[in-house]
CSV table of C-alpha atoms in Angstrom, one decimal:
chain,number,residue,atom,x,y,z
J,367,MET,CA,157.6,199.4,-19.2
J,368,THR,CA,157.2,199.1,-15.4
J,369,THR,CA,154.0,197.5,-14.3
J,370,GLY,CA,154.0,198.1,-10.5
J,371,PRO,CA,155.5,200.4,-7.9
J,372,ALA,CA,159.3,200.8,-8.1
J,373,LYS,CA,161.1,199.1,-5.2
J,374,GLY,CA,162.3,201.3,-2.4
J,375,THR,CA,160.1,204.3,-3.3
J,376,HIS,CA,157.7,206.2,-1.2
J,377,ALA,CA,154.0,205.3,-0.6
J,378,ARG,CA,151.6,206.7,-3.2
J,379,PRO,CA,150.5,210.3,-2.6
J,380,ALA,CA,147.0,211.2,-1.4
J,381,PRO,CA,144.3,212.1,-3.9
J,382,HIS,CA,145.5,215.0,-6.1
J,383,ILE,CA,144.4,217.5,-8.7
J,384,ILE,CA,147.4,218.4,-10.8
J,385,VAL,CA,147.1,221.6,-12.8
J,386,LEU,CA,149.6,222.2,-15.6
J,387,PHE,CA,150.1,225.8,-16.6
J,388,GLY,CA,151.6,225.9,-20.1
J,389,ALA,CA,150.2,222.4,-20.8
J,390,THR,CA,150.5,222.7,-24.6
J,391,GLY,CA,154.1,224.1,-24.4
J,392,ASP,CA,157.4,222.4,-25.1
J,393,LEU,CA,158.3,221.5,-21.5
J,394,ALA,CA,154.9,219.8,-20.9
J,395,LYS,CA,155.3,217.9,-24.2
J,396,ARG,CA,158.9,216.7,-23.6
J,397,LYS,CA,158.8,216.1,-19.9
J,398,LEU,CA,155.7,216.6,-17.9
J,399,LEU,CA,153.0,214.7,-19.7
J,400,PRO,CA,155.3,211.7,-20.5
J,401,GLY,CA,156.5,211.8,-16.9
J,402,LEU,CA,153.0,211.8,-15.4
J,403,TYR,CA,152.1,208.8,-17.6
J,404,HIS,CA,155.2,206.9,-16.6
J,405,LEU,CA,154.4,207.6,-12.9
J,406,PHE,CA,150.9,206.2,-13.6
J,407,VAL,CA,152.0,203.0,-15.1
J,408,ALA,CA,154.6,202.6,-12.4
J,409,GLY,CA,151.9,202.8,-9.8
J,410,LEU,CA,153.2,206.0,-8.3
J,411,LEU,CA,150.4,208.4,-9.0
J,412,PRO,CA,147.6,208.7,-6.5
J,413,GLU,CA,144.8,206.2,-6.9
J,414,LYS,CA,142.4,209.2,-7.3
J,415,PHE,CA,143.7,212.1,-9.4
J,416,ALA,CA,142.9,214.5,-12.2
J,417,VAL,CA,145.3,216.3,-14.5
J,418,ILE,CA,144.0,219.6,-15.8
J,419,GLY,CA,145.9,221.4,-18.5
J,420,THR,CA,145.5,225.1,-18.8
J,421,SER,CA,146.6,228.1,-20.8
J,422,PRO,CA,145.4,231.6,-21.6
J,423,PRO,CA,142.2,231.6,-23.7
J,424,GLU,CA,144.1,232.5,-26.9
J,425,PHE,CA,146.0,229.2,-26.7
J,426,ALA,CA,143.2,227.0,-25.3
J,427,VAL,CA,142.4,223.7,-26.9
J,428,SER,CA,139.5,221.3,-26.5
J,429,GLU,CA,139.6,218.4,-24.0
J,430,ASP,CA,139.8,216.0,-27.0
J,431,ASP,CA,142.7,217.9,-28.6
J,432,PHE,CA,144.5,218.0,-25.3
J,433,ARG,CA,144.3,214.3,-24.9
J,434,LYS,CA,145.5,213.8,-28.5
J,435,HIS,CA,148.4,216.2,-27.7
J,436,ALA,CA,149.2,214.1,-24.6
J,437,ARG,CA,149.2,210.9,-26.5
J,438,SER,CA,151.6,212.4,-29.2
J,439,ALA,CA,153.9,213.7,-26.4
J,440,CYS,CA,154.1,210.3,-24.7
J,441,ASP,CA,154.6,208.5,-27.9
J,442,GLU,CA,157.5,210.7,-29.0
J,443,PHE,CA,159.2,211.4,-25.7
J,444,GLY,CA,157.9,208.9,-23.1
J,445,VAL,CA,159.5,205.9,-21.6
J,446,ALA,CA,156.1,204.3,-21.3
J,447,LYS,CA,154.3,204.3,-24.6
J,448,PRO,CA,150.6,205.1,-24.8
J,449,PHE,CA,149.0,201.8,-25.7
J,450,GLY,CA,146.2,199.6,-24.4
J,451,ALA,CA,144.2,199.7,-21.2
J,452,PRO,CA,146.8,201.7,-19.2
J,453,TRP,CA,146.7,204.6,-21.6
J,454,GLU,CA,142.9,204.5,-21.9
J,455,LYS,CA,142.6,204.6,-18.1
J,456,PHE,CA,145.2,207.4,-17.8
J,457,VAL,CA,143.8,209.6,-20.5
J,458,SER,CA,140.4,209.5,-18.8
J,459,HIS,CA,141.9,211.6,-16.0
J,460,LEU,CA,142.9,214.4,-18.4
J,461,THR,CA,140.9,217.6,-18.9
J,462,PHE,CA,141.6,221.1,-20.1
J,463,ALA,CA,140.4,224.6,-19.0
J,464,SER,CA,141.6,228.1,-20.0
J,465,ALA,CA,142.6,230.6,-17.4
J,466,SER,CA,143.9,234.2,-17.4
J,467,PRO,CA,144.3,236.8,-14.6
J,468,ASP,CA,141.3,238.6,-16.0
J,469,ASP,CA,139.1,235.4,-16.2
J,470,PRO,CA,140.2,232.4,-14.2
J,471,SER,CA,136.6,231.1,-13.9
J,472,PRO,CA,136.9,228.2,-16.4
J,473,LEU,CA,139.9,226.7,-14.5
J,474,VAL,CA,138.1,227.4,-11.1
J,475,ALA,CA,135.1,225.5,-12.4
J,476,ALA,CA,137.2,222.6,-13.7
J,477,VAL,CA,139.1,222.2,-10.4
J,478,ALA,CA,135.8,222.3,-8.5
J,479,ALA,CA,134.3,219.6,-10.8
J,480,ALA,CA,137.4,217.4,-10.5
J,481,GLU,CA,137.5,217.8,-6.7
J,482,LYS,CA,133.9,216.8,-6.5
J,483,ALA,CA,134.4,213.8,-8.7
J,484,ILE,CA,137.4,212.6,-6.7
J,485,GLY,CA,135.7,213.3,-3.4
J,486,ASN,CA,132.6,211.3,-4.4
J,487,SER,CA,134.7,208.4,-5.7
J,488,HIS,CA,136.8,208.7,-2.6
J,489,GLY,CA,133.8,208.3,-0.4
J,490,HIS,CA,133.7,211.8,1.1
J,491,GLY,CA,131.5,213.9,-1.2
J,492,SER,CA,132.5,217.4,-2.2
J,493,HIS,CA,135.2,218.9,0.0
J,494,GLY,CA,134.2,222.5,-0.5
J,495,GLY,CA,136.5,225.5,-0.8
J,496,ASN,CA,139.3,224.4,1.4
J,497,GLY,CA,140.3,221.4,-0.7
J,498,GLY,CA,139.5,218.8,2.0
J,499,SER,CA,141.6,215.7,1.6
J,500,VAL,CA,142.1,216.4,-2.1
J,501,ALA,CA,145.5,218.1,-2.6
J,502,ARG,CA,146.2,220.6,-5.4
J,503,LEU,CA,149.5,220.8,-7.2
J,504,PHE,CA,150.1,223.7,-9.6
J,505,HIS,CA,153.0,223.3,-12.0
J,506,LEU,CA,154.1,226.6,-13.6
J,507,ALA,CA,155.6,225.5,-17.0
J,508,VAL,CA,155.3,229.1,-18.2
J,509,PRO,CA,157.8,231.8,-19.0
J,510,PRO,CA,159.5,233.4,-15.9
J,511,SER,CA,157.8,236.7,-16.7
J,512,ALA,CA,154.5,235.1,-16.0
J,513,PHE,CA,155.3,233.5,-12.6
J,514,SER,CA,154.1,236.4,-10.5
J,515,SER,CA,150.9,237.0,-12.4
J,516,VAL,CA,149.9,233.2,-12.4
J,517,VAL,CA,150.7,233.0,-8.6
J,518,GLY,CA,148.7,236.1,-8.0
J,519,MET,CA,145.7,234.6,-9.9
J,520,LEU,CA,145.9,231.4,-7.9
J,521,GLY,CA,145.6,233.6,-4.8
J,522,SER,CA,142.9,236.0,-5.9
J,523,SER,CA,140.7,233.2,-7.4
J,524,GLY,CA,140.8,231.0,-4.3
J,525,LEU,CA,142.6,228.2,-6.1
J,526,ALA,CA,145.5,228.3,-3.7
J,527,THR,CA,144.5,226.6,-0.5
J,528,ASP,CA,146.3,225.4,2.6
J,529,ASN,CA,146.3,222.0,0.9
J,530,SER,CA,148.0,223.3,-2.2
J,531,ARG,CA,151.6,223.3,-3.5
J,532,VAL,CA,153.2,225.1,-6.4
J,533,ILE,CA,156.1,224.0,-8.6
J,534,ILE,CA,158.0,226.9,-10.1
J,535,GLU,CA,160.5,226.4,-13.0
J,536,LYS,CA,163.9,227.9,-13.4
J,537,PRO,CA,165.2,230.5,-13.7
J,538,PHE,CA,164.0,231.9,-10.4
J,539,GLY,CA,164.8,235.5,-11.0
J,540,THR,CA,167.6,237.1,-13.0
J,541,ASP,CA,169.5,238.7,-10.2
J,542,LEU,CA,169.3,239.3,-6.5
J,543,ALA,CA,166.6,242.0,-6.7
J,544,SER,CA,164.3,240.1,-9.0
J,545,ALA,CA,164.7,236.9,-7.0
J,546,ARG,CA,163.7,238.7,-3.8
J,547,SER,CA,160.8,240.3,-5.6
J,548,LEU,CA,159.6,237.0,-6.9
J,549,ASN,CA,160.0,235.3,-3.5
J,550,GLU,CA,158.0,238.2,-2.0
J,551,ALA,CA,155.2,237.8,-4.6
J,552,VAL,CA,155.0,234.0,-4.1
J,553,HIS,CA,155.1,234.2,-0.3
J,554,LYS,CA,152.0,236.4,-0.4
J,555,VAL,CA,150.0,233.4,-1.7
J,556,PHE,CA,152.0,230.3,-0.5
J,557,GLY,CA,154.0,229.5,2.6
J,558,GLU,CA,157.6,228.4,2.0
J,559,SER,CA,156.7,224.8,2.8
J,560,GLN,CA,154.3,224.9,-0.2
J,561,ILE,CA,156.8,226.3,-2.7
J,562,PHE,CA,158.8,223.8,-4.8
J,563,ARG,CA,161.5,225.5,-6.9
J,564,ILE,CA,162.4,222.8,-9.4
J,565,ASP,CA,165.8,221.9,-10.8
J,566,HIS,CA,165.5,218.7,-12.8
J,567,PHE,CA,169.3,218.1,-12.3
J,568,LEU,CA,168.6,217.3,-8.7
J,569,GLY,CA,166.1,214.7,-9.6
J,570,LYS,CA,168.7,212.6,-11.3
J,571,GLU,CA,169.6,209.3,-9.7
J,572,SER,CA,173.2,210.0,-10.4
J,573,ILE,CA,173.1,213.2,-8.3
J,574,ASP,CA,171.5,211.5,-5.4
J,575,ASN,CA,174.2,208.8,-5.8
J,576,ILE,CA,176.8,211.5,-4.8
J,577,LEU,CA,175.3,211.4,-1.3
J,578,ALA,CA,175.4,207.6,-1.3
J,579,PHE,CA,178.9,207.5,-2.7
J,580,ARG,CA,180.2,209.9,0.0
J,581,PHE,CA,178.3,209.1,3.1
J,582,ALA,CA,177.5,205.4,2.8
J,583,ASN,CA,181.2,204.4,2.1
J,584,GLY,CA,183.9,204.8,4.7
J,585,LEU,CA,186.4,204.7,1.9
J,586,PHE,CA,185.6,208.1,0.4
J,587,GLU,CA,184.2,210.6,3.0
J,588,PRO,CA,187.5,210.8,5.0
J,589,ILE,CA,189.3,212.0,1.9
J,590,TRP,CA,186.5,214.4,0.7
J,591,ASN,CA,188.4,217.6,1.8
J,592,ARG,CA,191.2,220.0,1.2
J,593,GLN,CA,193.9,217.7,2.7
J,594,HIS,CA,193.3,215.2,-0.2
J,595,ILE,CA,191.5,217.0,-3.0
J,596,LYS,CA,193.3,219.8,-4.9
J,597,TYR,CA,190.6,220.9,-7.4
J,598,VAL,CA,187.0,220.2,-8.4
J,599,GLN,CA,185.4,220.6,-11.8
J,600,ILE,CA,181.7,220.7,-12.6
J,601,ASP,CA,181.5,220.7,-16.4
J,602,VAL,CA,178.2,220.8,-18.3
J,603,PRO,CA,178.5,221.6,-22.0
J,604,GLU,CA,175.3,221.3,-24.1
J,605,THR,CA,174.6,220.5,-27.7
J,606,LEU,CA,171.5,222.7,-27.6
J,607,SER,CA,171.4,225.6,-30.1
J,608,ILE,CA,169.5,228.9,-29.7
J,609,GLU,CA,167.2,228.1,-32.6
J,610,GLY,CA,163.7,228.9,-31.6
J,611,ARG,CA,164.8,230.5,-28.3
J,612,ALA,CA,167.0,233.4,-29.4
J,613,ALA,CA,165.1,236.1,-27.6
J,614,PHE,CA,165.1,234.1,-24.3
J,615,TYR,CA,168.7,233.0,-24.6
J,616,ASP,CA,170.1,236.5,-25.5
J,617,ALA,CA,168.4,237.9,-22.4
J,618,THR,CA,169.7,235.1,-20.2
J,619,GLY,CA,173.0,233.8,-21.3
J,620,ALA,CA,175.0,230.7,-20.2
J,621,TYR,CA,175.6,231.9,-16.7
J,622,ARG,CA,171.9,232.6,-15.7
J,623,ASP,CA,170.6,229.6,-17.8
J,624,MET,CA,173.0,226.9,-16.5
J,625,VAL,CA,175.4,228.0,-13.8
J,626,VAL,CA,173.0,229.6,-11.3
J,627,THR,CA,170.1,227.2,-11.9
J,628,HIS,CA,172.0,223.9,-12.2
J,629,LEU,CA,175.8,223.9,-11.5
J,630,PHE,CA,175.5,225.7,-8.1
J,631,GLN,CA,172.8,223.3,-7.1
J,632,VAL,CA,175.1,220.3,-7.9
J,633,LEU,CA,178.0,222.1,-6.1
J,634,GLY,CA,175.8,222.3,-3.0
J,635,PHE,CA,175.4,218.5,-2.9
J,636,LEU,CA,179.0,217.9,-3.7
J,637,ALA,CA,180.5,220.2,-1.0
J,638,MET,CA,178.0,219.9,1.9
J,639,GLU,CA,178.9,218.6,5.3
J,640,PRO,CA,177.4,215.3,6.3
J,641,PRO,CA,173.8,215.9,7.3
J,642,VAL,CA,172.5,214.2,10.5
J,643,SER,CA,169.8,212.6,8.3
J,644,LEU,CA,168.5,212.7,4.7
J,645,ALA,CA,165.4,214.6,5.8
J,646,ALA,CA,164.5,217.7,3.8
J,647,LYS,CA,165.4,220.2,6.5
J,648,GLN,CA,168.8,218.7,7.2
J,649,LEU,CA,169.8,218.4,3.5
J,650,ARG,CA,168.6,222.0,2.7
J,651,ASP,CA,170.4,223.4,5.8
J,652,GLU,CA,173.7,221.8,4.8
J,653,LYS,CA,173.4,223.1,1.2
J,654,LEU,CA,172.7,226.6,2.5
J,655,LYS,CA,175.8,226.5,4.7
J,656,VAL,CA,177.8,225.8,1.5
J,657,TYR,CA,176.2,228.8,-0.2
J,658,ASP,CA,176.8,231.0,2.8
J,659,ALA,CA,180.5,230.0,2.6
J,660,LEU,CA,180.9,230.9,-1.1
J,661,LYS,CA,183.0,233.9,-1.7
J,662,PRO,CA,181.7,236.5,-4.2
J,663,ILE,CA,182.7,235.8,-7.7
J,664,ASP,CA,186.2,237.2,-8.6
J,665,LEU,CA,186.0,238.7,-12.1
J,666,ARG,CA,189.7,237.8,-12.6
J,667,HIS,CA,188.6,234.1,-12.6
J,668,VAL,CA,185.8,234.4,-15.1
J,669,VAL,CA,186.0,233.7,-18.9
J,670,ARG,CA,182.9,234.6,-21.0
J,671,GLY,CA,182.9,233.5,-24.6
J,672,GLN,CA,180.6,234.1,-27.6
J,673,TYR,CA,180.9,231.9,-30.7
J,674,ASP,CA,181.6,233.6,-34.0
J,675,GLY,CA,178.4,234.2,-35.9
J,676,TYR,CA,176.1,234.3,-32.8
J,677,THR,CA,175.1,237.9,-33.5
J,678,LYS,CA,174.0,237.0,-37.0
J,679,SER,CA,171.4,234.6,-35.6
J,680,PRO,CA,167.8,235.6,-36.1
J,681,GLY,CA,166.5,237.6,-33.1
J,682,VAL,CA,170.0,238.4,-31.7
J,683,PRO,CA,171.1,242.1,-31.6
J,684,ALA,CA,174.2,242.8,-33.7
J,685,ASP,CA,175.9,244.3,-30.6
J,686,SER,CA,174.9,241.5,-28.2
J,687,ASP,CA,177.4,240.9,-25.3
J,688,THR,CA,175.6,237.7,-24.2
J,689,GLU,CA,177.9,234.7,-23.4
J,690,THR,CA,177.3,231.4,-25.1
J,691,MET,CA,179.9,229.7,-22.9
J,692,ILE,CA,181.2,230.6,-19.5
J,693,ALA,CA,184.0,229.2,-17.2
J,694,LEU,CA,184.7,230.4,-13.7
J,695,ARG,CA,186.5,229.6,-10.6
J,696,VAL,CA,184.6,229.8,-7.2
J,697,GLU,CA,185.9,229.2,-3.7
J,698,ILE,CA,184.3,228.0,-0.5
J,699,GLU,CA,185.6,229.6,2.6
J,700,ASN,CA,185.2,226.9,5.2
J,701,TRP,CA,187.3,224.3,7.0
J,702,ARG,CA,186.6,221.5,4.5
J,703,TRP,CA,187.3,223.4,1.3
J,704,ARG,CA,189.4,226.5,1.9
J,705,GLY,CA,192.0,226.8,-0.9
J,706,VAL,CA,190.4,224.2,-3.2
J,707,PRO,CA,189.3,225.8,-6.5
J,708,PHE,CA,185.9,224.8,-7.9
J,709,TYR,CA,185.8,225.2,-11.7
J,710,LEU,CA,182.4,225.5,-13.3
J,711,ARG,CA,181.9,225.5,-17.1
J,712,SER,CA,179.0,225.4,-19.4
J,713,GLY,CA,178.5,226.2,-23.1
J,714,MET,CA,177.5,224.9,-26.5
J,715,LYS,CA,179.8,222.0,-27.3
J,716,ALA,CA,178.9,218.4,-26.5
J,717,SER,CA,176.1,217.1,-24.3
J,718,ARG,CA,178.0,216.0,-21.2
J,719,GLN,CA,177.5,216.4,-17.4
J,720,VAL,CA,180.7,215.6,-15.5
J,721,ILE,CA,182.1,216.2,-12.1
J,722,THR,CA,185.8,215.7,-11.6
J,723,LEU,CA,187.7,215.6,-8.3
J,724,GLY,CA,191.5,215.8,-8.6
J,725,PHE,CA,193.6,214.4,-5.8
J,726,GLN,CA,196.9,215.6,-4.4
J,727,GLU,CA,200.1,214.1,-5.8
J,728,PRO,CA,202.0,211.6,-3.8
J,729,ALA,CA,204.7,213.1,-1.6
J,730,LEU,CA,207.5,211.2,-3.3
J,731,ARG,CA,207.8,210.4,-7.0
J,732,MET,CA,209.6,207.1,-7.1
J,733,PHE,CA,207.9,205.7,-10.2
J,734,HIS,CA,208.3,206.5,-13.9
J,735,ALA,CA,204.9,207.2,-15.4
J,736,HIS,CA,204.0,206.5,-19.0
J,737,ARG,CA,203.5,210.1,-20.0
J,738,LYS,CA,201.8,209.4,-23.3
J,739,ASP,CA,198.8,208.0,-21.3
J,740,VAL,CA,199.0,210.3,-18.3
J,741,PRO,CA,199.0,214.0,-18.8
J,742,ALA,CA,200.9,215.9,-16.1
J,743,GLY,CA,198.7,216.4,-13.0
J,744,ARG,CA,196.1,213.9,-14.1
J,745,THR,CA,197.1,210.8,-12.2
J,746,ASN,CA,194.3,210.4,-9.7
J,747,GLU,CA,190.7,211.6,-10.3
J,748,ILE,CA,187.2,210.6,-9.4
J,749,VAL,CA,185.0,211.3,-12.4
J,750,ILE,CA,181.2,211.3,-11.8
J,751,ASP,CA,179.2,211.4,-15.1
J,752,PHE,CA,175.7,212.4,-14.0
J,753,ALA,CA,174.1,212.3,-17.5
J,754,ASP,CA,171.4,209.6,-17.2
J,755,PRO,CA,171.9,206.8,-16.4
J,756,GLY,CA,175.3,207.8,-14.9
J,757,SER,CA,178.6,206.4,-14.0
J,758,ILE,CA,181.5,206.8,-11.6
J,759,ASN,CA,185.2,206.3,-12.6
J,760,ILE,CA,188.2,206.3,-10.4
J,761,ASP,CA,191.4,207.0,-12.4
J,762,PHE,CA,194.6,205.7,-10.7
J,763,MET,CA,198.1,204.5,-11.6
J,764,ALA,CA,199.0,200.8,-12.0
J,765,LYS,CA,202.1,199.0,-13.1
J,766,MET,CA,202.3,198.2,-16.8
J,767,PRO,CA,203.4,194.7,-17.8
J,768,GLY,CA,207.1,194.3,-18.4
J,769,PRO,CA,210.4,194.0,-16.7
J,770,GLU,CA,210.6,197.6,-15.5
J,771,MET,CA,208.5,199.4,-12.9
J,772,THR,CA,206.6,201.7,-15.3
J,773,LEU,CA,203.2,203.1,-14.6
J,774,GLY,CA,200.2,203.6,-16.8
J,775,ALA,CA,196.8,205.0,-16.3
J,776,SER,CA,194.0,202.7,-15.2
J,777,THR,CA,190.3,203.1,-14.4
J,778,MET,CA,187.8,201.4,-12.0
J,779,SER,CA,184.3,202.0,-13.2
J,780,PHE,CA,180.7,201.8,-11.9
J,781,ARG,CA,177.9,202.2,-14.4
J,782,TYR,CA,174.3,202.4,-13.5
J,783,ALA,CA,173.3,200.7,-16.7
J,784,ASP,CA,175.4,197.7,-15.9
J,785,SER,CA,174.6,197.5,-12.2
J,786,PHE,CA,170.9,198.0,-11.5
J,787,ALA,CA,167.6,197.3,-13.3
J,788,GLN,CA,166.7,200.4,-15.2
J,789,SER,CA,163.0,199.5,-15.1
J,790,ASN,CA,162.9,201.0,-11.6
J,791,ALA,CA,164.5,204.3,-12.6
J,792,LEU,CA,162.6,207.6,-12.7
J,793,GLU,CA,163.6,210.5,-14.9
J,794,GLY,CA,164.4,213.7,-13.0
J,795,TYR,CA,161.1,215.5,-13.6
J,796,GLU,CA,159.1,212.4,-12.7
J,797,ARG,CA,160.9,211.9,-9.4
J,798,LEU,CA,160.5,215.6,-8.5
J,799,ILE,CA,156.8,215.7,-9.3
J,800,LEU,CA,156.3,212.7,-7.1
J,801,LEU,CA,158.3,214.3,-4.3
J,802,ALA,CA,156.2,217.5,-4.6
J,803,MET,CA,153.0,215.5,-4.3
J,804,LEU,CA,154.4,213.9,-1.2
J,805,GLY,CA,155.5,217.2,0.3
J,806,ASP,CA,159.2,216.1,0.4
J,807,MET,CA,161.3,219.3,-0.2
J,808,SER,CA,164.8,217.6,0.1
J,809,LEU,CA,165.7,218.1,-3.6
J,810,PHE,CA,164.2,221.5,-4.0
J,811,THR,CA,165.8,224.9,-3.5
J,812,SER,CA,164.9,227.2,-0.6
J,813,SER,CA,164.3,231.0,-0.9
J,814,ASP,CA,167.5,231.7,1.1
J,815,GLY,CA,169.6,229.4,-1.0
J,816,ILE,CA,168.6,230.9,-4.4
J,817,GLU,CA,169.0,234.5,-3.0
J,818,ARG,CA,172.4,233.7,-1.7
J,819,VAL,CA,173.6,232.3,-5.1
J,820,TRP,CA,172.4,235.5,-6.8
J,821,GLU,CA,174.1,237.6,-4.1
J,822,ILE,CA,177.6,236.0,-4.7
J,823,SER,CA,176.9,236.5,-8.5
J,824,GLU,CA,176.4,240.3,-8.2
J,825,PRO,CA,180.0,241.2,-9.2
J,826,LEU,CA,179.7,239.2,-12.4
J,827,LEU,CA,176.2,240.4,-13.2
J,828,THR,CA,176.9,244.1,-12.6
J,829,SER,CA,180.4,244.3,-14.3
J,830,PRO,CA,180.8,241.3,-16.6
J,831,PRO,CA,184.1,241.0,-18.4
J,832,PRO,CA,183.7,241.3,-22.2
J,833,VAL,CA,183.0,238.2,-24.2
J,834,GLU,CA,185.8,236.6,-26.1
J,835,PRO,CA,185.2,235.2,-29.5
J,836,TYR,CA,185.7,231.5,-30.3
J,837,GLU,CA,185.0,229.1,-33.1
J,838,PRO,CA,181.7,227.3,-33.1
J,839,GLY,CA,182.0,223.6,-32.0
J,840,THR,CA,185.2,224.2,-29.9
J,841,TRP,CA,185.5,224.4,-26.1
J,842,GLY,CA,185.8,228.2,-26.1
J,843,PRO,CA,188.6,230.8,-26.2
J,844,ALA,CA,192.1,229.8,-25.3
J,845,SER,CA,191.8,231.6,-21.9
J,846,VAL,CA,189.5,228.8,-20.7
J,847,ASP,CA,192.6,226.6,-20.4
J,848,LYS,CA,194.5,229.4,-18.8
J,849,LEU,CA,191.8,229.8,-16.2
J,850,ILE,CA,192.3,226.3,-14.9
J,851,ALA,CA,196.1,226.1,-15.2
J,852,PRO,CA,198.2,224.4,-13.9
J,853,TYR,CA,195.4,221.8,-14.0
J,854,HIS,CA,193.5,220.5,-17.0
J,855,TRP,CA,189.8,220.1,-17.9
J,856,HIS,CA,188.8,216.5,-17.8
J,857,LEU,CA,186.7,217.2,-20.9
J,858,ARG,CA,189.0,218.6,-23.6
């Protein structure tokens, strides 16, 4: 357990009221409550703060029950375990209040009381209706269908102030029209600088390390282009099943659930031009340039698969055409990447998160490779595993011992777990919540960025190719390998 501020992190945020919508739900249990407690013991929460859980009246709990729920969540899922004086101090900041669009008054009263208490302890008294120096952070851990109504309630009740920010979970819309509609609804209450569309993948240390790997090392940035790289893979299979979420999954599918919300965000970091600084505006501008250069998805380069037996799952229609895995090729039409295929894949197989960059073959083949160890076309790759804690491998050829000049596959490896103290690490959600309190938007998606990704997705969403059957537990139908030919998936 960390006992003080992590080295190299930001200063602590100003006094805050953190309101968790969906506070008794799965996301709050697995990520948000344990994450807030870890930030607290790491010395990264504000000195003065309150956490108010909220839900509709039919799901409301007492303050005591909410605190017991938080303790159970931190005990089961937290890095920092809920024991001793730190937990007693943290839990004293937790309260609960119900809220609905018809009656937000319990939550309004709870926020006002917390604000008054923080203001008095901060030496300024009550700050009144404009929030004063006590900031408000609203985290919407609720179903996407509730986003607009919750934001509308924040506006109509006066809870949304100039000193407020809102975190909105994925998926942000289901297509271009719905994303635009949601952006319009949220912009009626909050300015763009107050809206934090969260993707926990971008909070990973290993994703940020892509920027360090590229731009802090003269060894790699000069070769990060079409002259040297011949293909890129972003491969994120999951072990998650649809058990307990069949209705959500069948309406969403692997493309909306993973590719739009996660893989394209990773692609933006991977393919961007060097920003003039790591400030939020410069990073977001360079990501948006990547999205603007994306060509609309070509249906000839898409494979949608559905595992045998999916339609027999409880809650899934017998005629469902929802994909449980997807693989596609996308292209970036700019000077750096023109002609380089980017292969994206996600589905239910193994829990892996891997980026692979394949390099051009040498101009002259003067060596004999040991083909048992080296599949054709797989001699030089950079493999970035961004599953926490993360690693980077560089695959290259080296001479095998013996009298002849015979080559074999070799690997140079960097592993976070072996290189740095993990006590300073923050989980993705923890880091992003901290950045939201600080007003740092560098790792959050802009309205223009999310709308552009939905725009290039329109061909696939309006005319999806039929799903192909495959056996559960496999990588998908045989056409997945045909899609990437003459190359090969790193994970296979």
